[in-house]
Amino acid sequence: MKGIIMKKGKVNSIVMTDEGSFIKIKTQKEFFVGGEIKMENKIKVSIRRLVMVAAAIVLCLSVSTFALANNMTAYTINMDVNPSISLKLNTFNVVIAIEALNDDAEEIEGLEDLIGMKYGPAITEAIDRLKDMGYLLEGGVVVLSVEGSNGRVRTITKYFEEDEEDEENDENNEDSQPEVEIVVGRITPEMFEKAEELNVPVGRILIVSKAIESGSDITYEGSLNLSIQEIQRIIRINSDFQKMEGLLNQERENNNGEDNKIKNLNRNIQGIY
């Protein structure tokens, strides 16, 4: 790039480039006003300006990333009683959208108020509203089916287990609502397929799966006329039966051990005499 020296100073000189722009360069000994010089095509930028530009870029990216994470669905919790609702949550565990999945859920007023809450308070608020509307009585069951990782299932389960312990310790709470049982589980693609096949909420498929795992001979098709509470009762009965069977087996083992000790003692006595 060429330029003409317009002004010569002791330290810096002003040059008009062949592109018509004026730049300041360091004065050389051979410079004179009106003289033509050749310059290297380099642009000098201060470190401070580079840092400022980089910081601005990082800030824009951070704001964009936060906005994207805040408004993007990270996972879903489906809540089934008889009314079924779906909570869409972002990566910060905040409800960003809510959907009524059946006609009964459409009758629940103010579901949109749950948007912006963390999943725990949002589900607790929804349960309170279901109690007020008579859908949930004492001993009722709420199924939370999670479309997410096993880690999220464990976190949500732990949250409600700790919440239940707090309620049990709060003996002076006269305004406490009737107790309900919360069942949390992870839903799989196979459960989705079965739910679509039978045209039922996926939470029902989840709790029937738990009943099958507990040893029941219940089937998905055969459970259609059963309520969620009745299916959970089947799970409890099987669980209690397995516990009793385990205790009986342990007792038998203990008794066999005692019998063996007596037999060995008799043998020793017979050996002495």
mmCIF file of C-alpha atoms in Angstrom:
data_model
loop_
_atom_site.group_PDB
_atom_site.id
_atom_site.type_symbol
_atom_site.label_atom_id
_atom_site.label_comp_id
_atom_site.label_asym_id
_atom_site.label_seq_id
_atom_site.Cartn_x
_atom_site.Cartn_y
_atom_site.Cartn_z
ATOM 1 C CA MET A 1 0.000 0.000 0.000
ATOM 2 C CA LYS A 2 1.286 3.485 -0.947
ATOM 3 C CA GLY A 3 0.750 6.837 0.732
ATOM 4 C CA ILE A 4 1.683 10.534 0.514
ATOM 5 C CA ILE A 5 3.115 12.334 3.531
ATOM 6 C CA MET A 6 0.755 15.205 4.364
ATOM 7 C CA LYS A 7 2.404 16.333 7.611
ATOM 8 C CA LYS A 8 5.734 15.432 9.172
ATOM 9 C CA GLY A 9 6.166 15.575 12.916
ATOM 10 C CA LYS A 10 9.100 14.824 15.176
ATOM 11 C CA VAL A 11 7.519 11.614 16.424
ATOM 12 C CA ASN A 12 4.586 10.840 14.136
ATOM 13 C CA SER A 13 3.581 11.783 10.618
ATOM 14 C CA ILE A 14 0.196 11.946 8.864
ATOM 15 C CA VAL A 15 -0.094 9.927 5.634
ATOM 16 C CA MET A 16 -2.914 9.858 3.085
ATOM 17 C CA THR A 17 -3.189 6.371 1.645
ATOM 18 C CA ASP A 18 -4.017 5.542 -1.940
ATOM 19 C CA GLU A 19 -7.462 4.480 -0.640
ATOM 20 C CA GLY A 20 -8.137 8.054 0.519
ATOM 21 C CA SER A 21 -7.833 7.442 4.271
ATOM 22 C CA PHE A 22 -5.514 9.240 6.691
ATOM 23 C CA ILE A 23 -3.337 7.326 9.113
ATOM 24 C CA LYS A 24 -0.701 8.171 11.682
ATOM 25 C CA ILE A 25 2.668 6.441 11.415
ATOM 26 C CA LYS A 26 6.016 6.765 13.106
ATOM 27 C CA THR A 27 8.227 9.429 11.484
ATOM 28 C CA GLN A 28 11.276 8.175 9.606
ATOM 29 C CA LYS A 29 14.441 10.180 8.871
ATOM 30 C CA GLU A 30 13.879 10.217 5.079
ATOM 31 C CA PHE A 31 10.260 11.518 5.290
ATOM 32 C CA PHE A 32 9.329 14.874 3.689
ATOM 33 C CA VAL A 33 5.937 16.499 3.058
ATOM 34 C CA GLY A 34 4.545 15.493 -0.346
ATOM 35 C CA GLY A 35 6.834 12.499 -0.569
ATOM 36 C CA GLU A 36 5.432 9.079 -1.561
ATOM 37 C CA ILE A 37 6.167 6.081 0.612
ATOM 38 C CA LYS A 38 5.351 2.398 0.629
ATOM 39 C CA MET A 39 3.753 0.900 3.732
ATOM 40 C CA GLU A 40 3.152 -2.646 4.883
ATOM 41 C CA ASN A 41 -0.526 -3.568 4.908
ATOM 42 C CA LYS A 42 -0.816 -4.079 8.703
ATOM 43 C CA ILE A 43 -3.486 -3.013 11.161
ATOM 44 C CA LYS A 44 -2.446 -2.350 14.708
ATOM 45 C CA VAL A 45 -5.072 -2.878 17.388
ATOM 46 C CA SER A 46 -4.501 -2.219 21.083
ATOM 47 C CA ILE A 47 -4.531 -5.121 23.521
ATOM 48 C CA ARG A 48 -7.083 -3.264 25.626
ATOM 49 C CA ARG A 49 -9.483 -2.998 22.707
ATOM 50 C CA LEU A 50 -9.061 -6.687 21.907
ATOM 51 C CA VAL A 51 -9.838 -7.585 25.519
ATOM 52 C CA MET A 52 -12.941 -5.399 25.489
ATOM 53 C CA VAL A 53 -14.192 -6.954 22.250
ATOM 54 C CA ALA A 54 -13.538 -10.471 23.560
ATOM 55 C CA ALA A 55 -15.338 -9.700 26.805
ATOM 56 C CA ALA A 56 -18.332 -8.359 24.891
ATOM 57 C CA ILE A 57 -18.468 -11.514 22.773
ATOM 58 C CA VAL A 58 -18.277 -13.749 25.857
ATOM 59 C CA LEU A 59 -21.025 -11.717 27.558
ATOM 60 C CA CYS A 60 -23.304 -12.004 24.519
ATOM 61 C CA LEU A 61 -22.689 -15.748 24.318
ATOM 62 C CA SER A 62 -23.341 -16.152 28.046
ATOM 63 C CA VAL A 63 -26.606 -14.215 27.876
ATOM 64 C CA SER A 64 -27.696 -16.164 24.810
ATOM 65 C CA THR A 65 -26.791 -19.492 26.417
ATOM 66 C CA PHE A 66 -28.645 -18.598 29.629
ATOM 67 C CA ALA A 67 -31.732 -17.496 27.696
ATOM 68 C CA LEU A 68 -31.643 -20.686 25.635
ATOM 69 C CA ALA A 69 -31.217 -22.924 28.714
ATOM 70 C CA ASN A 70 -33.915 -21.002 30.576
ATOM 71 C CA ASN A 71 -36.515 -21.492 27.840
ATOM 72 C CA MET A 72 -35.596 -24.938 26.527
ATOM 73 C CA THR A 73 -37.283 -28.051 27.923
ATOM 74 C CA ALA A 74 -34.678 -30.236 29.652
ATOM 75 C CA TYR A 75 -37.101 -32.902 30.882
ATOM 76 C CA THR A 76 -40.784 -33.551 31.603
ATOM 77 C CA ILE A 77 -42.707 -34.765 34.645
ATOM 78 C CA ASN A 78 -46.115 -36.308 33.963
ATOM 79 C CA MET A 79 -48.414 -36.243 36.989
ATOM 80 C CA ASP A 80 -51.227 -38.797 37.083
ATOM 81 C CA VAL A 81 -54.042 -39.156 39.605
ATOM 82 C CA ASN A 82 -57.184 -39.198 37.557
ATOM 83 C CA PRO A 83 -56.519 -35.770 36.139
ATOM 84 C CA SER A 84 -53.219 -36.002 34.277
ATOM 85 C CA ILE A 85 -50.954 -33.015 33.693
ATOM 86 C CA SER A 86 -47.535 -32.581 32.124
ATOM 87 C CA LEU A 87 -44.888 -30.237 33.538
ATOM 88 C CA LYS A 88 -42.112 -29.069 31.205
ATOM 89 C CA LEU A 89 -38.960 -28.083 33.096
ATOM 90 C CA ASN A 90 -35.759 -26.339 32.053
ATOM 91 C CA THR A 91 -32.242 -27.264 33.126
ATOM 92 C CA PHE A 92 -32.695 -25.183 36.310
ATOM 93 C CA ASN A 93 -35.657 -27.397 37.407
ATOM 94 C CA VAL A 94 -38.110 -24.554 36.824
ATOM 95 C CA VAL A 95 -41.524 -25.171 35.236
ATOM 96 C CA ILE A 96 -41.625 -23.367 31.869
ATOM 97 C CA ALA A 97 -44.839 -24.906 30.466
ATOM 98 C CA ILE A 98 -47.761 -26.993 31.683
ATOM 99 C CA GLU A 99 -50.288 -29.062 29.736
ATOM 100 C CA ALA A 100 -53.587 -30.701 30.723
ATOM 101 C CA LEU A 101 -53.579 -34.261 29.354
ATOM 102 C CA ASN A 102 -57.256 -35.142 29.836
ATOM 103 C CA ASP A 103 -60.684 -33.585 30.368
ATOM 104 C CA ASP A 104 -60.492 -33.736 34.176
ATOM 105 C CA ALA A 105 -57.205 -31.825 34.117
ATOM 106 C CA GLU A 106 -58.825 -29.109 31.985
ATOM 107 C CA GLU A 107 -61.111 -28.340 34.950
ATOM 108 C CA ILE A 108 -58.219 -27.544 37.305
ATOM 109 C CA GLU A 109 -58.136 -23.753 37.582
ATOM 110 C CA GLY A 110 -54.960 -21.711 37.618
ATOM 111 C CA LEU A 111 -52.543 -24.344 36.327
ATOM 112 C CA GLU A 112 -50.636 -21.561 34.609
ATOM 113 C CA ASP A 113 -49.746 -20.221 38.074
ATOM 114 C CA LEU A 114 -47.318 -23.152 38.418
ATOM 115 C CA ILE A 115 -45.125 -21.736 35.640
ATOM 116 C CA GLY A 116 -41.977 -20.202 37.096
ATOM 117 C CA MET A 117 -41.960 -22.476 40.172
ATOM 118 C CA LYS A 118 -39.377 -25.145 40.975
ATOM 119 C CA TYR A 119 -40.701 -28.667 40.409
ATOM 120 C CA GLY A 120 -41.146 -29.421 44.138
ATOM 121 C CA PRO A 121 -43.378 -26.473 45.077
ATOM 122 C CA ALA A 122 -45.192 -26.766 41.717
ATOM 123 C CA ILE A 123 -46.132 -30.419 42.291
ATOM 124 C CA THR A 124 -47.063 -29.742 45.920
ATOM 125 C CA GLU A 125 -49.325 -26.877 44.808
ATOM 126 C CA ALA A 126 -50.942 -29.082 42.143
ATOM 127 C CA ILE A 127 -51.551 -31.825 44.732
ATOM 128 C CA ASP A 128 -53.189 -29.309 47.099
ATOM 129 C CA ARG A 129 -55.529 -28.198 44.318
ATOM 130 C CA LEU A 130 -56.444 -31.819 43.517
ATOM 131 C CA LYS A 131 -57.218 -32.354 47.213
ATOM 132 C CA ASP A 132 -59.445 -29.262 47.281
ATOM 133 C CA MET A 133 -61.323 -30.514 44.201
ATOM 134 C CA GLY A 134 -61.876 -33.943 45.762
ATOM 135 C CA TYR A 135 -59.695 -35.922 43.349
ATOM 136 C CA LEU A 136 -57.275 -36.871 46.111
ATOM 137 C CA LEU A 137 -58.402 -38.287 49.458
ATOM 138 C CA GLU A 138 -56.407 -39.644 52.371
ATOM 139 C CA GLY A 139 -54.395 -42.650 51.217
ATOM 140 C CA GLY A 140 -54.540 -41.498 47.604
ATOM 141 C CA VAL A 141 -51.716 -42.069 45.139
ATOM 142 C CA VAL A 142 -49.933 -39.590 42.844
ATOM 143 C CA VAL A 143 -47.762 -41.052 40.075
ATOM 144 C CA LEU A 144 -44.868 -38.903 38.805
ATOM 145 C CA SER A 145 -43.441 -40.366 35.603
ATOM 146 C CA VAL A 146 -40.194 -38.668 34.594
ATOM 147 C CA GLU A 147 -38.995 -38.307 31.008
ATOM 148 C CA GLY A 148 -35.353 -37.892 31.934
ATOM 149 C CA SER A 149 -32.296 -39.606 33.386
ATOM 150 C CA ASN A 150 -32.217 -42.006 36.321
ATOM 151 C CA GLY A 151 -30.327 -39.290 38.191
ATOM 152 C CA ARG A 152 -33.300 -36.933 37.922
ATOM 153 C CA VAL A 153 -35.637 -39.703 39.121
ATOM 154 C CA ARG A 154 -33.451 -40.281 42.180
ATOM 155 C CA THR A 155 -33.286 -36.532 42.913
ATOM 156 C CA ILE A 156 -37.065 -36.101 42.677
ATOM 157 C CA THR A 157 -37.685 -39.240 44.763
ATOM 158 C CA LYS A 158 -35.302 -38.004 47.460
ATOM 159 C CA TYR A 159 -36.995 -34.585 47.493
ATOM 160 C CA PHE A 160 -40.427 -36.026 48.244
ATOM 161 C CA GLU A 161 -39.085 -38.593 50.730
ATOM 162 C CA GLU A 162 -37.463 -35.760 52.709
ATOM 163 C CA ASP A 163 -40.646 -33.671 52.394
ATOM 164 C CA GLU A 164 -42.680 -36.577 53.799
ATOM 165 C CA GLU A 165 -40.299 -36.890 56.768
ATOM 166 C CA ASP A 166 -40.677 -33.162 57.482
ATOM 167 C CA GLU A 167 -44.471 -33.500 57.516
ATOM 168 C CA GLU A 168 -44.315 -36.459 59.911
ATOM 169 C CA ASN A 169 -42.149 -34.430 62.295
ATOM 170 C CA ASP A 170 -44.515 -31.455 62.163
ATOM 171 C CA GLU A 171 -47.031 -32.753 64.718
ATOM 172 C CA ASN A 172 -48.396 -29.285 65.523
ATOM 173 C CA ASN A 173 -49.552 -28.541 61.973
ATOM 174 C CA GLU A 174 -53.339 -28.449 62.428
ATOM 175 C CA ASP A 175 -53.924 -27.328 58.843
ATOM 176 C CA SER A 176 -52.114 -30.286 57.278
ATOM 177 C CA GLN A 177 -53.909 -31.871 54.341
ATOM 178 C CA PRO A 178 -54.772 -35.610 54.103
ATOM 179 C CA GLU A 179 -51.668 -37.686 53.400
ATOM 180 C CA VAL A 180 -51.087 -39.046 49.899
ATOM 181 C CA GLU A 181 -48.481 -41.411 48.524
ATOM 182 C CA ILE A 182 -46.152 -40.211 45.776
ATOM 183 C CA VAL A 183 -44.716 -42.801 43.384
ATOM 184 C CA VAL A 184 -41.811 -41.643 41.196
ATOM 185 C CA GLY A 185 -40.374 -43.558 38.244
ATOM 186 C CA ARG A 186 -38.627 -43.188 34.911
ATOM 187 C CA ILE A 187 -40.616 -43.858 31.760
ATOM 188 C CA THR A 188 -39.089 -45.717 28.827
ATOM 189 C CA PRO A 189 -39.843 -45.695 25.080
ATOM 190 C CA GLU A 190 -41.589 -49.073 25.551
ATOM 191 C CA MET A 191 -43.910 -47.499 28.141
ATOM 192 C CA PHE A 192 -44.729 -44.687 25.718
ATOM 193 C CA GLU A 193 -45.583 -47.218 23.018
ATOM 194 C CA LYS A 194 -47.827 -49.171 25.390
ATOM 195 C CA ALA A 195 -49.569 -46.007 26.556
ATOM 196 C CA GLU A 196 -50.286 -44.997 22.959
ATOM 197 C CA GLU A 197 -51.478 -48.511 22.119
ATOM 198 C CA LEU A 198 -53.979 -48.564 25.011
ATOM 199 C CA ASN A 199 -54.712 -44.825 24.827
ATOM 200 C CA VAL A 200 -53.972 -44.275 28.529
ATOM 201 C CA PRO A 201 -51.649 -41.893 30.428
ATOM 202 C CA VAL A 202 -48.067 -43.096 30.600
ATOM 203 C CA GLY A 203 -48.178 -42.815 34.397
ATOM 204 C CA ARG A 204 -50.698 -45.675 34.493
ATOM 205 C CA ILE A 205 -48.316 -47.828 32.450
ATOM 206 C CA LEU A 206 -45.509 -46.938 34.879
ATOM 207 C CA ILE A 207 -47.396 -48.028 37.984
ATOM 208 C CA VAL A 208 -48.648 -51.230 36.306
ATOM 209 C CA SER A 209 -45.005 -51.976 35.426
ATOM 210 C CA LYS A 210 -44.119 -51.576 39.107
ATOM 211 C CA ALA A 211 -46.954 -53.972 40.007
ATOM 212 C CA ILE A 212 -45.623 -56.544 37.539
ATOM 213 C CA GLU A 213 -42.110 -56.135 38.977
ATOM 214 C CA SER A 214 -43.515 -56.739 42.464
ATOM 215 C CA GLY A 215 -44.612 -60.233 41.385
ATOM 216 C CA SER A 216 -48.229 -59.579 40.462
ATOM 217 C CA ASP A 217 -49.780 -61.394 37.503
ATOM 218 C CA ILE A 218 -51.620 -58.213 36.512
ATOM 219 C CA THR A 219 -51.504 -57.228 32.818
ATOM 220 C CA TYR A 220 -51.632 -53.813 31.168
ATOM 221 C CA GLU A 221 -54.912 -54.655 29.460
ATOM 222 C CA GLY A 222 -56.371 -56.156 32.628
ATOM 223 C CA SER A 223 -55.598 -53.033 34.641
ATOM 224 C CA LEU A 224 -57.747 -50.698 32.540
ATOM 225 C CA ASN A 225 -60.729 -51.009 34.890
ATOM 226 C CA LEU A 226 -58.622 -50.511 38.023
ATOM 227 C CA SER A 227 -57.895 -47.165 39.634
ATOM 228 C CA ILE A 228 -54.344 -46.011 40.359
ATOM 229 C CA GLN A 229 -55.072 -46.521 44.077
ATOM 230 C CA GLU A 230 -56.167 -50.128 43.470
ATOM 231 C CA ILE A 231 -53.023 -50.882 41.453
ATOM 232 C CA GLN A 232 -50.853 -49.379 44.198
ATOM 233 C CA ARG A 233 -52.718 -51.526 46.740
ATOM 234 C CA ILE A 234 -51.708 -54.602 44.720
ATOM 235 C CA ILE A 235 -48.070 -53.460 44.895
ATOM 236 C CA ARG A 236 -48.309 -53.004 48.678
ATOM 237 C CA ILE A 237 -49.888 -56.441 49.174
ATOM 238 C CA ASN A 238 -47.155 -58.109 47.106
ATOM 239 C CA SER A 239 -44.470 -56.158 48.942
ATOM 240 C CA ASP A 240 -45.892 -57.138 52.355
ATOM 241 C CA PHE A 241 -46.200 -60.770 51.228
ATOM 242 C CA GLN A 242 -42.556 -60.839 50.100
ATOM 243 C CA LYS A 243 -41.448 -59.339 53.435
ATOM 244 C CA MET A 244 -43.442 -61.940 55.367
ATOM 245 C CA GLU A 245 -42.068 -64.712 53.180
ATOM 246 C CA GLY A 246 -38.539 -63.444 53.809
ATOM 247 C CA LEU A 247 -39.116 -63.397 57.572
ATOM 248 C CA LEU A 248 -40.529 -66.935 57.485
ATOM 249 C CA ASN A 249 -37.535 -68.173 55.505
ATOM 250 C CA GLN A 250 -35.198 -66.500 57.975
ATOM 251 C CA GLU A 251 -37.083 -68.134 60.846
ATOM 252 C CA ARG A 252 -36.837 -71.526 59.166
ATOM 253 C CA GLU A 253 -33.091 -71.056 58.694
ATOM 254 C CA ASN A 254 -32.716 -70.106 62.353
ATOM 255 C CA ASN A 255 -34.775 -73.109 63.457
ATOM 256 C CA ASN A 256 -32.751 -75.420 61.217
ATOM 257 C CA GLY A 257 -29.613 -74.044 62.807
ATOM 258 C CA GLU A 258 -30.950 -74.704 66.292
ATOM 259 C CA ASP A 259 -32.022 -78.234 65.262
ATOM 260 C CA ASN A 260 -28.542 -78.912 63.908
ATOM 261 C CA LYS A 261 -26.979 -77.693 67.164
ATOM 262 C CA ILE A 262 -29.233 -80.051 69.170
ATOM 263 C CA LYS A 263 -28.422 -82.973 66.875
ATOM 264 C CA ASN A 264 -24.670 -82.306 67.187
ATOM 265 C CA LEU A 265 -25.004 -82.053 70.975
ATOM 266 C CA ASN A 266 -26.837 -85.390 71.100
ATOM 267 C CA ARG A 267 -24.120 -86.994 69.011
ATOM 268 C CA ASN A 268 -21.441 -85.663 71.363
ATOM 269 C CA ILE A 269 -23.325 -86.965 74.401
ATOM 270 C CA GLN A 270 -23.743 -90.375 72.780
ATOM 271 C CA GLY A 271 -20.019 -90.390 71.970
ATOM 272 C CA ILE A 272 -19.150 -89.748 75.623
ATOM 273 C CA TYR A 273 -21.326 -92.540 76.929
#
